[in-house]
Short mmCIF file of C-alpha atoms in Angstrom, two decimals:
data_model
loop_
_atom_site.label_atom_id
_atom_site.label_comp_id
_atom_site.label_asym_id
_atom_site.label_seq_id
_atom_site.Cartn_x
_atom_site.Cartn_y
_atom_site.Cartn_z
CA MET A 24 -36.57 194.66 80.44
CA ASN A 25 -39.53 193.89 82.57
CA LYS A 26 -37.66 191.23 84.64
CA VAL A 27 -34.93 193.63 85.44
CA PHE A 28 -37.50 196.39 86.34
CA LEU A 29 -39.37 193.99 88.50
CA ILE A 30 -35.97 193.11 90.45
CA VAL A 31 -35.32 196.81 91.04
CA ILE A 32 -38.77 197.64 92.37
CA ILE A 33 -38.25 194.76 94.92
CA GLY A 34 -35.15 195.72 95.56
CA SER A 35 -35.96 199.16 96.16
CA PHE A 36 -38.54 198.21 98.68
CA PHE A 37 -35.88 196.46 100.90
CA PHE A 38 -33.30 199.22 100.80
CA GLY A 39 -36.06 201.89 101.28
CA ILE A 40 -34.39 204.02 98.31
CA SER A 41 -35.85 207.62 97.95
CA GLY A 42 -35.85 207.54 94.23
CA ILE A 43 -35.99 204.67 91.42
CA ILE A 44 -34.95 205.73 87.90
CA PHE A 45 -34.76 203.77 84.73
CA ALA A 46 -32.32 206.07 82.58
CA GLU A 47 -34.18 205.29 79.45
CA GLU A 48 -37.02 207.05 80.65
CA PHE A 49 -35.00 210.37 80.66
CA GLN A 50 -33.95 211.15 77.25
CA GLU A 51 -33.04 214.71 78.21
CA GLY A 52 -31.10 213.54 81.23
CA ILE A 53 -31.29 211.64 84.48
CA LYS A 54 -32.77 213.52 87.01
CA LEU A 55 -31.51 212.45 90.81
CA SER A 56 -33.47 213.63 93.80
CA GLU A 57 -31.79 214.93 97.09
CA GLY A 58 -30.68 211.79 98.95
CA LYS A 59 -30.39 208.30 97.61
CA ASN A 60 -31.57 207.11 94.14
CA LEU A 61 -31.36 203.57 92.85
CA VAL A 62 -30.20 204.22 89.18
CA TYR A 63 -30.39 201.53 86.31
CA PHE A 64 -28.68 202.59 83.36
CA SER A 65 -30.85 200.22 80.69
CA GLU A 66 -29.50 201.99 77.48
CA GLU A 67 -26.12 202.48 76.50
CA ILE A 68 -24.28 205.25 77.92
CA LYS A 69 -20.75 206.43 77.60
CA PRO A 70 -18.69 204.41 80.27
CA ILE A 71 -17.19 206.79 82.81
CA TYR A 72 -14.92 206.17 85.89
CA ALA A 73 -16.77 207.03 89.24
CA SER A 74 -14.23 209.59 89.95
CA ASP A 75 -14.77 211.43 86.52
CA LEU A 76 -18.59 211.23 87.21
CA VAL A 77 -18.10 213.07 90.61
CA LYS A 78 -15.78 215.71 89.33
CA ILE A 79 -18.47 216.35 86.40
CA TYR A 80 -21.07 216.33 89.29
CA PRO A 81 -19.91 217.37 92.49
CA GLU A 82 -23.51 217.20 93.98
CA ILE A 83 -22.94 213.48 93.95
CA ASN A 84 -21.90 212.34 97.52
CA ALA A 85 -21.24 208.58 96.60
CA ILE A 86 -21.83 205.81 94.28
CA THR A 87 -22.25 202.29 95.26
CA TYR A 88 -22.30 199.31 92.87
CA TYR A 89 -23.02 195.68 93.71
CA GLU A 90 -20.97 193.22 91.84
CA GLY A 91 -22.62 189.76 92.93
CA ASP A 92 -22.09 189.83 96.83
CA GLU A 93 -19.40 192.36 96.53
CA GLU A 94 -20.05 196.03 97.34
CA LYS A 95 -17.95 198.54 95.72
CA GLY A 96 -18.35 202.30 96.83
CA TYR A 97 -16.64 205.70 95.58
CA VAL A 98 -17.24 208.69 97.93
CA ASN A 99 -16.61 211.87 97.07
CA VAL A 100 -14.53 213.10 99.97
CA PHE A 101 -10.97 213.76 100.55
CA GLY A 102 -10.43 214.34 96.71
CA GLY A 103 -12.33 211.05 96.20
CA VAL A 104 -11.94 207.72 97.97
CA GLY A 105 -12.73 204.30 97.11
CA GLU A 106 -12.55 201.97 94.37
CA ASN A 107 -12.58 203.93 90.96
CA PHE A 108 -15.01 201.62 89.20
CA VAL A 109 -16.25 202.27 85.55
CA VAL A 110 -19.89 203.59 85.53
CA MET A 111 -21.66 201.77 82.55
CA PHE A 112 -25.21 200.73 81.18
CA ASN A 113 -26.74 197.35 82.30
CA ASN A 114 -25.89 197.95 85.90
CA THR A 115 -27.65 199.28 88.88
CA TYR A 116 -25.97 201.96 91.22
CA GLU A 117 -27.05 203.70 94.28
CA ILE A 118 -26.10 207.31 93.77
CA THR A 119 -26.34 209.63 96.60
CA VAL A 120 -26.63 213.54 95.82
CA GLU A 121 -26.67 216.33 98.27
CA LYS A 122 -29.07 218.41 96.10
CA GLU A 123 -31.25 217.55 92.96
CA VAL A 124 -29.19 217.20 89.78
CA THR A 125 -29.80 215.76 86.22
CA LEU A 126 -27.01 213.64 84.82
CA LYS A 127 -26.26 213.72 81.04
CA LEU A 128 -24.14 210.74 80.35
CA LYS A 129 -24.90 210.33 76.47
CA MET B 23 -47.35 202.32 80.42
CA ILE B 24 -43.89 201.31 82.12
CA LYS B 25 -43.27 205.25 82.80
CA LYS B 26 -46.51 205.50 84.59
CA ILE B 27 -45.49 202.64 86.68
CA SER B 28 -42.11 203.83 87.47
CA LEU B 29 -43.44 207.44 88.43
CA ASN B 30 -46.32 205.81 90.69
CA LEU B 31 -43.63 203.68 92.22
CA ALA B 32 -41.10 206.80 92.64
CA ILE B 33 -43.93 208.27 94.69
CA ILE B 34 -44.66 205.35 96.80
CA LEU B 35 -40.76 205.33 97.51
CA PHE B 36 -40.35 208.81 98.38
CA ILE B 37 -42.45 208.39 101.54
CA LEU B 38 -40.64 205.11 102.63
CA PRO B 39 -38.40 205.51 105.64
CA LEU B 40 -35.03 206.66 104.62
CA GLY B 41 -32.58 203.68 105.07
CA SER B 42 -30.21 202.63 102.30
CA ALA B 43 -28.01 200.07 100.90
CA ALA B 44 -24.99 201.81 101.81
CA HIS B 45 -23.90 204.59 104.08
CA TYR B 46 -20.15 205.17 104.32
CA ILE B 47 -18.22 206.25 107.36
CA VAL B 48 -14.97 207.83 106.26
CA GLY B 49 -12.02 209.39 107.89
CA ILE B 50 -8.09 209.89 108.38
CA VAL B 51 -6.06 208.00 110.42
CA GLU B 52 -2.77 209.91 111.00
CA ASN B 53 0.74 208.23 111.32
CA ALA B 54 1.75 207.34 114.88
CA LYS B 55 4.18 210.01 116.36
CA ASP B 56 6.87 207.42 116.21
CA GLY B 57 6.84 207.49 112.51
CA THR B 58 4.77 204.07 112.02
CA SER B 59 2.22 204.38 109.07
CA ALA B 60 -1.33 203.79 109.82
CA ASN B 61 -1.65 202.21 106.27
CA GLY B 62 -2.19 198.34 107.05
CA GLN B 63 -3.99 198.93 110.37
CA SER B 64 -7.41 197.52 111.03
CA ILE B 65 -10.09 199.88 112.20
CA VAL B 66 -13.62 198.68 113.51
CA LEU B 67 -16.97 200.27 113.72
CA TRP B 68 -19.78 199.45 115.86
CA ASN B 69 -22.72 200.65 117.22
CA PRO B 70 -22.17 200.94 121.15
CA ALA B 71 -26.12 200.56 121.72
CA VAL B 72 -25.67 197.12 120.30
CA GLY B 73 -21.90 196.32 121.28
CA ILE B 74 -18.64 195.80 119.78
CA GLN B 75 -19.16 192.11 119.13
CA GLU B 76 -21.05 193.45 116.03
CA ASN B 77 -18.91 195.20 113.85
CA VAL B 78 -17.48 196.07 110.53
CA SER B 79 -13.80 196.52 109.93
CA ASP B 80 -11.68 198.02 107.25
CA ILE B 81 -8.26 198.32 106.41
CA ILE B 82 -6.61 201.78 106.50
CA GLY B 83 -5.05 202.82 103.41
CA PRO B 84 -4.45 201.73 99.87
CA ALA B 85 -5.28 198.07 101.00
CA GLY B 86 -8.51 198.63 102.36
CA ASN B 87 -11.97 200.22 100.81
CA SER B 88 -10.83 203.80 100.49
CA ARG B 89 -7.99 202.64 98.30
CA THR B 90 -6.06 205.84 99.62
CA ASN B 91 -3.36 206.33 102.27
CA ASN B 92 -4.40 207.03 105.84
CA ILE B 93 -7.89 206.80 104.87
CA TYR B 94 -10.42 204.42 105.89
CA MET B 95 -14.00 203.97 104.59
CA ILE B 96 -16.67 201.65 106.17
CA ASP B 97 -20.34 201.28 105.14
CA CYS B 98 -22.29 201.10 108.30
CA GLU B 99 -25.10 199.52 106.56
CA LEU B 100 -23.01 196.19 106.71
CA LEU B 101 -23.38 196.19 110.35
CA PRO B 102 -25.68 193.24 111.04
CA SER B 103 -28.21 195.62 112.84
CA GLY B 104 -27.60 198.08 109.83
CA CYS B 105 -27.27 202.07 110.74
CA ASN B 106 -29.94 204.74 111.04
CA VAL B 107 -29.78 208.51 110.97
CA THR B 108 -30.41 208.56 114.48
CA ASN B 109 -27.25 206.58 115.41
CA THR B 110 -23.93 207.60 116.97
CA LEU B 111 -21.34 205.01 116.00
CA SER B 112 -17.86 204.25 117.24
CA LEU B 113 -14.49 203.48 115.80
CA LYS B 114 -10.97 202.60 116.87
CA VAL B 115 -7.98 201.27 115.45
CA ILE B 116 -7.58 197.56 116.63
CA ASN B 117 -4.43 195.94 117.82
CA ASN B 118 -3.05 193.69 115.06
CA GLY B 119 -0.23 192.47 117.37
CA ASP B 120 1.87 195.40 116.87
CA ASN B 121 0.50 197.14 120.00
CA TYR B 122 -0.41 200.28 117.54
CA ILE B 123 -4.09 201.01 118.40
CA SER B 124 -6.10 204.35 118.95
CA GLN B 125 -8.48 205.98 121.25
CA GLU B 126 -12.15 205.65 120.29
CA LYS B 127 -14.18 208.09 118.31
CA ASN B 128 -17.67 208.71 117.66
CA VAL B 129 -19.90 209.94 114.76
CA SER B 130 -23.15 210.54 114.15
CA VAL B 131 -24.95 209.07 111.12
CA GLY B 132 -26.22 211.76 108.77
CA GLY B 133 -28.84 211.58 105.98
CA PHE B 134 -26.43 211.75 102.94
CA GLY B 135 -24.13 209.33 101.60
CA TYR B 136 -21.34 209.48 104.12
CA ASP B 137 -20.08 210.95 107.32
CA ILE B 138 -16.61 212.29 107.92
CA VAL B 139 -15.09 211.17 111.56
CA GLU B 140 -12.85 213.41 113.48
CA ASN B 141 -8.95 212.55 112.59
CA ILE B 142 -7.72 209.78 114.46
CA THR B 143 -3.97 209.43 115.37
CA LEU B 144 -2.20 206.17 115.92
CA ASN B 145 -1.07 205.92 119.45
CA SER B 146 2.69 204.76 119.93
CA PRO B 147 3.54 202.45 122.46
CA PRO B 148 5.78 203.29 125.13
CA ASN B 149 9.42 203.10 124.07
CA ILE B 150 11.81 201.63 126.91
CA THR B 151 15.26 203.12 125.71
CA LEU B 152 17.39 201.85 128.43
CA VAL B 153 16.88 199.25 131.22
CA ASN B 154 19.53 198.70 133.91
CA VAL B 155 19.62 196.34 136.94
CA ASP B 156 22.24 196.14 139.77
CA ASP B 157 22.63 196.39 143.53
CA SER B 158 24.00 199.34 145.46
CA ILE B 159 27.67 198.08 144.88
CA THR B 160 28.05 199.27 141.33
CA SER B 161 31.62 197.91 140.92
CA PRO B 162 31.77 195.50 139.24
CA GLN B 163 28.95 196.34 137.14
CA ASN B 164 25.96 193.73 136.78
CA GLU B 165 26.88 191.41 139.80
CA ILE B 166 24.91 191.26 142.86
CA ASP B 167 26.34 190.27 146.05
CA LEU B 168 23.68 188.80 148.24
CA ILE B 169 23.60 189.06 152.33
CA PRO B 170 23.71 185.91 154.44
CA ALA B 171 20.24 185.11 156.07
CA GLU B 172 18.92 188.32 154.88
CA THR B 173 17.46 190.17 152.01
CA LYS B 174 19.25 192.45 149.64
CA GLU B 175 17.73 195.48 147.49
CA VAL B 176 18.00 195.15 143.98
CA ILE B 177 17.06 198.25 141.76
CA CYS B 178 15.97 197.89 138.15
CA SER B 179 15.61 201.23 136.50
CA ALA B 180 14.50 202.13 133.17
CA ILE B 181 14.20 205.16 130.95
CA ILE B 182 11.07 205.60 129.07
CA TYR B 183 10.19 207.78 125.84
CA GLU B 184 6.35 208.46 125.62
CA TYR B 185 5.50 209.87 122.41
CA GLU B 186 1.94 210.76 123.63
CA GLY B 187 3.52 212.64 126.63
CA GLU B 188 4.82 211.22 130.21
CA GLU B 189 1.40 211.87 131.36
CA SER B 190 0.11 208.73 129.26
CA LEU B 191 2.08 206.53 131.23
CA ILE B 192 -0.25 205.08 133.85
CA ASN B 193 1.64 201.78 135.12
CA ALA B 194 4.98 200.12 135.48
CA THR B 195 5.86 196.73 136.80
CA GLY B 196 8.99 194.52 137.20
CA ARG B 197 9.89 191.12 137.06
CA PHE B 198 13.27 189.97 138.14
CA PHE B 199 13.98 186.32 137.44
CA ASP B 200 16.50 183.74 136.97
CA ASN B 201 17.14 183.65 133.34
CA VAL B 202 17.98 180.02 133.43
CA GLN B 203 15.43 178.23 135.53
CA SER B 204 12.67 180.63 135.23
CA ASN B 205 11.01 182.74 132.63
CA TYR B 206 8.80 185.91 132.53
CA ASP B 207 5.50 184.35 133.33
CA SER B 208 6.86 181.99 135.98
CA LEU B 209 5.41 182.01 139.59
CA GLU B 210 6.89 183.91 142.28
CA ASP B 211 9.48 182.07 144.09
CA ASN B 212 12.37 183.44 146.37
CA ASN B 213 14.91 180.94 144.55
CA GLU B 214 14.34 182.43 141.07
CA HIS B 215 11.39 184.86 140.51
CA TYR B 216 10.41 188.17 142.22
CA ARG B 217 7.67 190.60 141.04
CA ASN B 218 7.11 194.19 141.66
CA ASN B 219 3.58 195.46 140.65
CA SER B 220 3.77 198.95 141.35
CA CYS B 221 7.16 200.48 140.32
CA LEU B 222 7.79 204.24 140.77
CA ILE B 223 7.34 206.29 137.40
CA ASP B 224 9.15 209.34 138.09
CA LYS B 225 7.66 211.94 135.67
CA ASN B 226 10.10 214.75 136.56
CA TYR B 227 12.94 212.72 134.58
CA GLY B 228 14.13 214.61 131.34
CA GLY B 229 11.56 216.38 129.02
CA VAL B 230 7.83 216.04 128.69
CA ASN B 231 8.15 212.77 126.89
CA GLU B 232 10.52 211.09 129.12
CA ALA B 233 10.20 209.28 132.43
CA ALA B 234 12.19 207.07 134.58
CA VAL B 235 10.78 203.71 136.32
CA TYR B 236 12.41 202.33 139.50
CA CYS B 237 11.57 198.90 140.45
CA SER B 238 12.83 197.53 143.85
CA PHE B 239 13.14 194.01 144.73
CA TYR B 240 14.34 192.53 147.98
CA ILE B 241 16.25 189.35 147.33
CA TRP B 242 16.55 186.55 149.48
CA TYR B 243 20.33 185.10 150.46
CA TYR B 244 18.96 181.82 148.74
CA SER B 245 18.42 183.25 145.39
CA ASN B 246 20.10 181.07 142.70
CA SER B 247 23.43 182.03 141.67
CA GLU B 248 22.74 182.66 137.79
CA ASN B 249 22.35 185.26 135.46
CA TRP B 250 19.25 187.04 136.37
CA ASN B 251 16.88 188.97 134.03
CA CYS B 252 14.92 191.99 135.01
CA THR B 253 12.23 192.90 132.81
CA ILE B 254 10.43 196.54 133.13
CA GLU B 255 6.84 196.90 131.58
CA VAL B 256 5.15 200.21 131.23
CA THR B 257 1.69 200.53 130.27
CA ASP B 258 0.25 203.67 128.80
CA ASN B 259 -3.38 204.94 129.21
CA LEU B 260 -4.64 202.97 126.18
CA SER B 261 -3.34 199.79 128.00
CA ILE B 262 -0.55 199.46 125.48
CA SER B 263 2.54 197.84 127.24
CA SER B 264 6.14 197.72 126.13
CA ARG B 265 9.02 195.72 127.87
CA GLY B 266 12.56 195.96 128.30
CA SER B 267 14.86 194.03 130.08
CA ASP B 268 18.92 193.86 131.39
CA LEU B 269 20.73 191.00 132.75
CA SER B 270 23.12 190.92 136.01
CA PHE B 271 24.61 187.87 137.77
CA ILE B 272 24.24 186.94 141.31
CA ASN B 273 27.19 185.80 142.99
CA PRO B 274 27.37 182.61 144.81
CA LEU B 275 27.14 183.30 148.75
CA LEU B 276 28.76 180.86 151.04
CA ALA B 277 27.38 181.24 154.36
CA LEU B 278 26.14 179.25 157.20
CA GLY B 279 24.80 179.60 160.76
CA VAL B 280 25.19 177.81 164.09
CA GLU B 281 24.22 178.34 167.55
CA SER B 282 26.59 180.42 169.12
CA VAL B 283 26.87 178.37 172.55
CA VAL B 284 26.89 174.71 173.09
CA THR B 285 27.04 173.06 176.51
CA PHE B 286 28.79 169.79 176.78
CA ASN B 287 27.31 167.81 179.88
CA LEU B 288 29.46 165.49 181.77
CA THR B 289 27.46 163.05 183.74
CA LYS B 290 28.59 159.58 184.14
CA SER B 291 31.85 158.62 182.51
CA ASP B 292 34.74 160.76 181.28
CA ILE B 293 33.08 161.21 177.72
CA THR B 294 30.49 163.98 177.61
CA ASP B 295 26.80 163.56 176.41
CA GLU B 296 26.44 163.96 172.81
CA ALA B 297 25.99 167.69 171.93
CA ILE B 298 23.90 168.52 168.85
CA LEU B 299 24.85 171.62 166.78
CA ASP B 300 22.43 172.45 164.10
CA VAL B 301 24.25 173.83 160.83
CA THR B 302 22.05 176.21 158.67
CA ASN B 303 22.86 177.20 155.17
CA TYR B 304 22.31 180.99 154.71
CA GLY B 305 23.93 181.08 151.23
CA ASN B 306 22.86 180.00 147.94
CA VAL B 307 25.17 177.15 147.15
CA LYS B 308 25.60 173.53 148.61
CA ILE B 309 28.07 173.61 151.28
CA ASN B 310 30.73 171.23 152.94
CA LEU B 311 31.93 172.17 156.33
CA SER B 312 35.68 172.81 157.20
CA LEU B 313 36.05 172.58 160.99
CA SER B 314 38.57 173.40 163.32
CA GLY B 315 39.08 174.19 167.30
CA TYR B 316 41.20 176.19 169.66
CA ALA B 317 40.91 177.48 173.22
CA PHE B 318 42.90 180.62 173.34
CA GLU B 319 43.83 181.24 169.79
CA GLN B 320 43.74 179.30 166.39
CA ASN B 321 46.27 176.42 166.11
CA ASP B 322 47.10 176.13 169.89
CA GLY B 323 46.35 172.69 169.82
CA LEU B 324 43.78 172.82 172.54
CA ALA B 325 39.98 171.96 172.54
CA MET B 326 39.28 173.91 175.87
CA ASN B 327 40.63 175.56 178.68
CA CYS B 328 39.34 174.80 182.17
CA SER B 329 39.29 176.74 185.10
CA GLU B 330 40.15 174.30 187.75
CA GLY B 331 42.23 170.96 188.13
CA GLU B 332 45.78 169.82 187.80
CA ILE B 333 45.33 169.91 183.94
CA ARG B 334 43.78 173.01 182.68
CA ASN B 335 43.65 172.26 178.97
CA ILE B 336 41.74 169.77 176.87
CA PRO B 337 43.82 168.72 173.67
CA VAL B 338 41.86 169.24 170.51
CA GLU B 339 42.02 165.88 169.52
CA ASN B 340 39.81 165.07 172.57
CA GLU B 341 36.85 166.65 170.96
CA LYS B 342 35.27 164.64 168.21
CA TYR B 343 32.41 164.96 165.75
CA ASN B 344 30.08 162.95 163.43
CA LEU B 345 28.42 164.82 160.74
CA THR B 346 26.01 162.17 159.68
CA ASN B 347 24.74 160.08 162.56
CA SER B 348 23.80 160.48 166.26
CA ASN B 349 25.23 158.16 168.93
CA SER B 350 23.09 159.08 171.58
CA GLY B 351 23.22 157.75 175.23
CA ASP B 352 26.39 156.45 177.39
CA ILE B 353 29.05 154.97 175.07
CA THR B 354 32.24 153.14 175.70
CA PHE B 355 35.67 154.83 174.88
CA GLU B 356 36.14 152.40 171.97
CA GLU B 357 32.76 153.53 170.47
CA PHE B 358 33.67 157.05 170.92
CA MET B 359 36.88 156.56 169.04
CA ILE B 360 35.10 154.67 166.31
CA SER B 361 31.84 156.63 165.74
CA TYR B 362 33.47 160.18 165.88
CA LYS B 363 36.23 161.91 164.12
CA ASN B 364 38.83 163.97 165.79
CA LEU B 365 38.72 167.88 165.74
CA THR B 366 41.83 169.55 164.58
CA SER B 367 43.60 172.72 164.83
CA TYR B 368 43.64 173.35 161.26
CA PRO B 369 40.56 173.41 159.32
CA ALA B 370 39.79 170.09 158.00
CA VAL B 371 37.27 170.11 155.20
CA ASN B 372 34.35 167.30 155.62
CA LYS B 373 31.84 166.20 153.17
CA PHE B 374 28.51 167.56 154.31
CA ASN B 375 26.43 168.42 151.10
CA LEU B 376 24.08 170.84 152.72
CA GLU B 377 21.86 172.33 150.16
CA TYR B 378 20.83 175.87 150.39
CA ARG B 379 17.21 176.60 150.92
CA LYS B 380 14.52 175.92 148.62
CA ASP B 381 11.36 176.24 150.65
CA ASP B 382 9.90 179.84 151.14
CA LEU B 383 7.92 179.05 153.86
CA LEU B 384 10.10 176.77 156.04
CA ASN B 385 13.80 176.84 156.26
CA GLU B 386 14.86 173.29 155.26
CA ALA B 387 18.66 174.02 154.57
CA THR B 388 19.56 172.57 158.12
CA LYS B 389 21.64 169.57 159.31
CA SER B 390 22.65 168.48 162.76
CA THR B 391 25.98 167.57 163.48
CA TYR B 392 27.03 165.43 166.85
CA TRP B 393 29.70 166.27 169.27
CA ARG B 394 31.18 164.67 172.18
CA ILE B 395 34.49 165.34 174.36
CA HIS B 396 36.65 162.97 176.00
CA VAL B 397 37.59 164.84 179.45
CA PRO B 398 41.02 163.63 180.63
CA ASP B 399 41.51 162.77 184.24
CA GLY B 400 42.45 165.73 186.37
CA ILE B 401 40.16 168.45 184.81
CA THR B 402 37.69 170.01 187.04
CA GLY B 403 35.67 173.35 186.94
CA ASN B 404 34.34 174.92 183.83
CA CYS B 405 35.99 174.62 180.59
CA GLN B 406 35.58 176.68 177.43
CA GLY B 407 36.66 176.64 173.82
CA ASN B 408 35.96 177.26 170.28
CA ILE B 409 34.68 175.24 167.32
CA VAL B 410 35.17 177.24 163.74
CA PHE B 411 32.42 176.12 161.28
CA GLY B 412 33.60 177.31 157.71
CA ALA B 413 31.54 176.92 154.53
CA VAL B 414 33.18 175.52 151.30
CA ARG B 415 31.49 174.91 148.25
CA ALA B 416 30.51 171.38 147.62
CA PRO B 417 31.27 169.66 144.40
CA GLY B 418 28.44 169.20 142.00
CA ASP B 419 26.64 172.36 143.07
#
């Protein structure tokens, strides 16, 4: 847990992310700030497709997931475009929201 | 404890400049007006301030990042120089080899997760529906008759359908070439390849999407007798070109030229000095010579008619020629008989093998012929006669 935490912190410095969140710290939900948020789901959450997530939370503009060197993105435009990957725990996602929103995924 | 650290970090990170790991540029590419799908085409994104050499690309449609028909999705942060909120980026569909591209569009990078680009329409290449090449003599069709020693105008025309409207057509060129000895990319040569780089585009032709193109070529008499190809290329305002072609046959042209008057000088003996008559091939095939002579009318058995003297006619056999070698200076009667061949009243075909012209700058298709006349006793005054030169196609041409 501490190792992952360190990686995410260092990564966020490089990317200049406006928010960094550890999901386990928000038992009542994951609060995302307006703009880009780097979210690490450290606790088990119910897997959900990116398309379903943006349907539930239309405030989400885009979700990006890095699988190794490969970037996968899903954008909430034109009914949803991009790779419809599964959002699950133990992964880090960049989630951009147009206004503050709290995710409740448990 | 961890919670405190993360909250402190969050405060620090909120004040960092807003860059990101991903910022998507998305948009729609509409199918070409000729029905060609935009799916599968490549689109590139670049920062004009940096140059197109640094770019990121995507494939439009399901095979690309968007996984969606007619849509592309590019993360501008993948540009080597990244992208910032202040940037204006450019996009265009590039040519995959099928000539379907698009105009450039610009998009300003915003502060959220994506930006939408104004719709792009895939450009259709000009469609050449009909090409025709012929000379002014339209019957028989697709045959061109050259003119001896001159040029002949050949018109190559085409009908164009331009899906983006006839005003999109900006240039038309034509090439007319021997389809056997030459090709579209060969160099200009009067025997086998002609070019017109500014053909006429008639936008008054047809509807708003139609135009006619006319390319004139002035074809020299020594152009090869072969099937010739006229290829017209039209270019639209996105520099996309289409070509169409038609074939026509250039007929063989048998033609020659000689000086109209030659003077035979009688100085010492009764055999004239050698007169030289240069024969020029003014056609497009190798020729032999048919020769005959007369004084008053054809087949009169005479070479010349004279103004004075007891005998006023010179028999045709007294006029002789050599088509290969000169025998200048004074010669005996025996030498005259051996070295020269009798002219006849009827056309006699002689091997001459005079090739047609191949040099654009210098007319080398000329050979000399050598003539003498044995003047019988009793002839005085001036004599006049006619030699008829005819061109016969030489074997092996």
